[in-house]
PDB file of C-alpha atoms in Angstrom:
ATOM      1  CA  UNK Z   1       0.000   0.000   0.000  1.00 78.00           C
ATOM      2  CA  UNK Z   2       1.505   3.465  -0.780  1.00 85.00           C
ATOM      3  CA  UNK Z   3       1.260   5.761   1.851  1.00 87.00           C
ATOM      4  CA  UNK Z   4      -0.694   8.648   0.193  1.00 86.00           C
ATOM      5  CA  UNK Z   5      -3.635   5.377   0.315  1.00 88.00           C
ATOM      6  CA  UNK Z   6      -2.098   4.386   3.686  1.00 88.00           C
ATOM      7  CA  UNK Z   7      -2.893   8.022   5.428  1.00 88.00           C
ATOM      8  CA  UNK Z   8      -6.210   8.074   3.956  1.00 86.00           C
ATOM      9  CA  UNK Z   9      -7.263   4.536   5.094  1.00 88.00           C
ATOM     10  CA  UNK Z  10      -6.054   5.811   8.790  1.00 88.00           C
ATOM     11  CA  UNK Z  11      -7.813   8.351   8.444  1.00 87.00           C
ATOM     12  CA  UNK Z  12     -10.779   6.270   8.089  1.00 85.00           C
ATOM     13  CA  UNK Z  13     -10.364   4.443  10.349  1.00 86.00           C
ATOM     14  CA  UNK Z  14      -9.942   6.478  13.282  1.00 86.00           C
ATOM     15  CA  UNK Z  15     -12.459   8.553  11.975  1.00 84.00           C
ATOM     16  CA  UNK Z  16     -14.366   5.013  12.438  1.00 84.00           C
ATOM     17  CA  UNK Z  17     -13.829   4.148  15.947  1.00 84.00           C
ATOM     18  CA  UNK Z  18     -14.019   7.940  17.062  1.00 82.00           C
ATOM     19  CA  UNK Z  19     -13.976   8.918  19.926  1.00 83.00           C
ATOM     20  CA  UNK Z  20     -11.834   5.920  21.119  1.00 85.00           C
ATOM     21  CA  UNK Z  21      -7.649   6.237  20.143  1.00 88.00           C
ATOM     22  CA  UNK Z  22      -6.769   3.183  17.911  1.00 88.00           C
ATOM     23  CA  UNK Z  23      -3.140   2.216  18.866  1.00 89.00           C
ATOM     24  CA  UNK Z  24      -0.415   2.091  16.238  1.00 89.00           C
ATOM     25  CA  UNK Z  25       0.095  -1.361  16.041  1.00 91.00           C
ATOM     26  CA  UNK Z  26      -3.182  -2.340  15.099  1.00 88.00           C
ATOM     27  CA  UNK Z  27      -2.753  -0.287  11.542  1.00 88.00           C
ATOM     28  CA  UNK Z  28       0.804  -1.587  11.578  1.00 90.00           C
ATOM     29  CA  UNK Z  29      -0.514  -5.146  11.317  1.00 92.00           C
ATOM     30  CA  UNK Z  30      -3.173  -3.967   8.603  1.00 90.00           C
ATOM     31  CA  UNK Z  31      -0.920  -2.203   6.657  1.00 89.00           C
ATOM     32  CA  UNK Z  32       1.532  -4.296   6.336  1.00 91.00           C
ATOM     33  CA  UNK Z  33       4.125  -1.766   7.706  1.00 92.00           C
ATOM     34  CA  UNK Z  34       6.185  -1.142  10.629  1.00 93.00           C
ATOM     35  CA  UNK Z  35       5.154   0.254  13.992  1.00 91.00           C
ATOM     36  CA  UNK Z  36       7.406   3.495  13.396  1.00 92.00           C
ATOM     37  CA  UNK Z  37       6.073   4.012  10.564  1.00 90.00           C
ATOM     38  CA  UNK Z  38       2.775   4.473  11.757  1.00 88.00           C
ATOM     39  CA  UNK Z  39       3.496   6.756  14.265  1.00 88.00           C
ATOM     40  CA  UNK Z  40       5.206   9.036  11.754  1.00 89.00           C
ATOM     41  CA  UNK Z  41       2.023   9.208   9.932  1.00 89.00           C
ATOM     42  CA  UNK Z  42      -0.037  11.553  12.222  1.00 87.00           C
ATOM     43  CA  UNK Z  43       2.706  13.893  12.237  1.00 87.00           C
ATOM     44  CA  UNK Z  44       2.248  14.198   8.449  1.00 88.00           C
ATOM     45  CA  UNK Z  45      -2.021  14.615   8.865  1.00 88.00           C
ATOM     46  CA  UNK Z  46      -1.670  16.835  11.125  1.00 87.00           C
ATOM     47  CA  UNK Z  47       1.138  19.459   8.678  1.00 88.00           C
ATOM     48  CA  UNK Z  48      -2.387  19.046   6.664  1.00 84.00           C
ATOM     49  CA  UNK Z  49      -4.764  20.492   9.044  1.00 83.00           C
ATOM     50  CA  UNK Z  50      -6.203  17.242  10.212  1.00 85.00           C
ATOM     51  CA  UNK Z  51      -7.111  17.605  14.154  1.00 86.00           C
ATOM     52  CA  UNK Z  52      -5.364  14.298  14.944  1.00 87.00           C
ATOM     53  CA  UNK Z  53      -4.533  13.828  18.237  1.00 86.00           C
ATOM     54  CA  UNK Z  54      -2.141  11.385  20.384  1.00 85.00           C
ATOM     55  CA  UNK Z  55      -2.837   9.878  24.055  1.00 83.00           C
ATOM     56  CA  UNK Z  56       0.102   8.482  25.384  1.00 84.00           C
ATOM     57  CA  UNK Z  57      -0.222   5.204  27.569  1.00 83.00           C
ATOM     58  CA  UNK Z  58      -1.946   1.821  27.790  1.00 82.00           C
ATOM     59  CA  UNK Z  59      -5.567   2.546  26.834  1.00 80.00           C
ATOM     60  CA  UNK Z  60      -3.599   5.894  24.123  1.00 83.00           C
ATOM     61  CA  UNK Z  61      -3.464   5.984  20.364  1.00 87.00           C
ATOM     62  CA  UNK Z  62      -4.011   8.438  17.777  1.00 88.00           C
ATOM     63  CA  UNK Z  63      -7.970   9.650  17.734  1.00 88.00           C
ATOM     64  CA  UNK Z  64      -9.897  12.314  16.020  1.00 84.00           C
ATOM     65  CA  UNK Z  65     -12.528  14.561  16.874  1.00 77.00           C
ATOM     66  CA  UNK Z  66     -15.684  13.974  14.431  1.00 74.00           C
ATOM     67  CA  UNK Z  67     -17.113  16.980  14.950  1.00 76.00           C
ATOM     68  CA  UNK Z  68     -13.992  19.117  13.465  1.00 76.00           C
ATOM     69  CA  UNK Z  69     -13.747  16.910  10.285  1.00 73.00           C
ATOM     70  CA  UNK Z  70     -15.948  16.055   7.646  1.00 72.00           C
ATOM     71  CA  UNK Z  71     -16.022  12.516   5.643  1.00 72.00           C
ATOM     72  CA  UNK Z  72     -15.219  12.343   2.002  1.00 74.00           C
ATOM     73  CA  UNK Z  73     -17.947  13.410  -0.230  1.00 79.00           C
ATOM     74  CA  UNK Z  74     -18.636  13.057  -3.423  1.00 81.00           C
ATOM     75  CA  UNK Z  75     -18.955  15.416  -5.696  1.00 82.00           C
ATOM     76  CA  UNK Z  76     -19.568  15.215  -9.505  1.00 83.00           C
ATOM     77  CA  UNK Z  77     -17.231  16.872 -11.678  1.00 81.00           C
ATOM     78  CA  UNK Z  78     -20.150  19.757 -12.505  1.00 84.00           C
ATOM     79  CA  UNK Z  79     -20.602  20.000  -8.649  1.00 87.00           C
ATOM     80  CA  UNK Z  80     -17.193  20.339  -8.163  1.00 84.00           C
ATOM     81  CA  UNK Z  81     -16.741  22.569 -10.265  1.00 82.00           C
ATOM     82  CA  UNK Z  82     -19.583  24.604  -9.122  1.00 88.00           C
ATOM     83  CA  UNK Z  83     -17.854  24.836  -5.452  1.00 89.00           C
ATOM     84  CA  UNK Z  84     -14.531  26.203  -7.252  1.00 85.00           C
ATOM     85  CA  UNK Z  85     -16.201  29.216  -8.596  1.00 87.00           C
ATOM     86  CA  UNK Z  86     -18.347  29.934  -5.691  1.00 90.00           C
ATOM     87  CA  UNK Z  87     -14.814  29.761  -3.418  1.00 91.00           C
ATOM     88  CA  UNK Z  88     -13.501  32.622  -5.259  1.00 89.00           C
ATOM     89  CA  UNK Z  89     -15.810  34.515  -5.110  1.00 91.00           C
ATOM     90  CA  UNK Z  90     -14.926  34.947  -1.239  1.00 92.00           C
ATOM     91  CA  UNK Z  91     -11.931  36.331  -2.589  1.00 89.00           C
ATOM     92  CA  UNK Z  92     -12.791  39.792  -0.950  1.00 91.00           C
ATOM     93  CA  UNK Z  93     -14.329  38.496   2.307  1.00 94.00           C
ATOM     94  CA  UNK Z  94     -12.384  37.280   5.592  1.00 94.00           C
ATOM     95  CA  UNK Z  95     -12.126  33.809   4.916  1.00 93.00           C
ATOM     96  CA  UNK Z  96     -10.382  34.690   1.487  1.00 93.00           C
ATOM     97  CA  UNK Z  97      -7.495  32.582   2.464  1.00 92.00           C
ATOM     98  CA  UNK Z  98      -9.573  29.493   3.639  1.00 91.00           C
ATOM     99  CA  UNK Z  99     -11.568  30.070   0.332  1.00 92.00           C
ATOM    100  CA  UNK Z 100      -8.266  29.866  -1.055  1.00 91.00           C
ATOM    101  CA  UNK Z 101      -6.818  27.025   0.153  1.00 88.00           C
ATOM    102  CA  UNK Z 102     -10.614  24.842  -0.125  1.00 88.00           C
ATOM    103  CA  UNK Z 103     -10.640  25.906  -3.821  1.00 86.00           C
ATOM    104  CA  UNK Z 104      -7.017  24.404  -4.491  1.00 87.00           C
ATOM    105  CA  UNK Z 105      -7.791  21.107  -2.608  1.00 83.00           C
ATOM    106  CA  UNK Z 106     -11.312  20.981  -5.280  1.00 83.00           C
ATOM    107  CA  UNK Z 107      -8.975  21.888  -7.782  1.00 81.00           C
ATOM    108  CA  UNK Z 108      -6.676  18.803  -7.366  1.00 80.00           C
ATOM    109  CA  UNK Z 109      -8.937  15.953  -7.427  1.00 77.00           C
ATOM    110  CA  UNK Z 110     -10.963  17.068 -10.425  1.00 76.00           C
ATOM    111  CA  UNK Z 111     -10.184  15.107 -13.667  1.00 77.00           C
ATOM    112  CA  UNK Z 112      -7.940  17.564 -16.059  1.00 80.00           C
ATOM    113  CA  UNK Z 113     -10.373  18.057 -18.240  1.00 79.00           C
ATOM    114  CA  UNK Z 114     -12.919  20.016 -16.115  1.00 73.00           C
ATOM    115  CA  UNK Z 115      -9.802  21.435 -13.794  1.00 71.00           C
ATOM    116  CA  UNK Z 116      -8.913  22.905 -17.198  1.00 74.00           C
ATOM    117  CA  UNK Z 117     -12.556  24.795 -17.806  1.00 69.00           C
ATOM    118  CA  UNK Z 118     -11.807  26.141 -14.069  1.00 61.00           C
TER     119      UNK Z 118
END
């Protein structure tokens, strides 16, 4: 499993078992990689905004708050594209920036084609 798939399937699944921590070497085992290299991985959601957090100790793990995350949706490529011009047009507004930054994430996972036409 590469780990751009690997982060998003941990994602998942703590998003899963929320509000209980899931321990790194249960996705270890899953994943098929080492325990270190799970526990590098929340490091890395976190640099992305993701509001992972760590509990140290026996019961700890890596958990995530449901209510300050949303689960993938799916959009279809008109949709998509619909939410890309409505984000700039917060470019004069105080959440320009996270406008910004929402409308680049659309941006990426739309098929060339249609990111094109944006």
């Amino acid at each position: 499993m590469n780990r751009t798939d690997r982060l998003y399937a941990l994602v998942e699944e703590v998003r899963a078992v929320a509000p209980r921590p899931r321990s790194a070497p249960w996705p270890a085992r899953r994943f098929e990689v080492s325990v270190r290299t799970v526990e590098r991985d929340p490091e890395a959601l976190r640099k992305s905004g993701l509001p992972i957090r760590s509990e140290a100790g026996r019961a700890g793990g890596y958990g995530l708050d449901r209510d300050r995350t949303l689960p993938p949706v799916t959009l279809g490529a008109a949709e998509a594209l619909a939410i890309s011009v409505a984000l700039r047009a917060a470019a004069s507004t105080p959440f320009a920036a996270a406008a910004h930054r929402a409308g680049q994430k659309v941006l990426a996972v739309l098929p060339a084609d249609v990111r094109q036409r944006a």
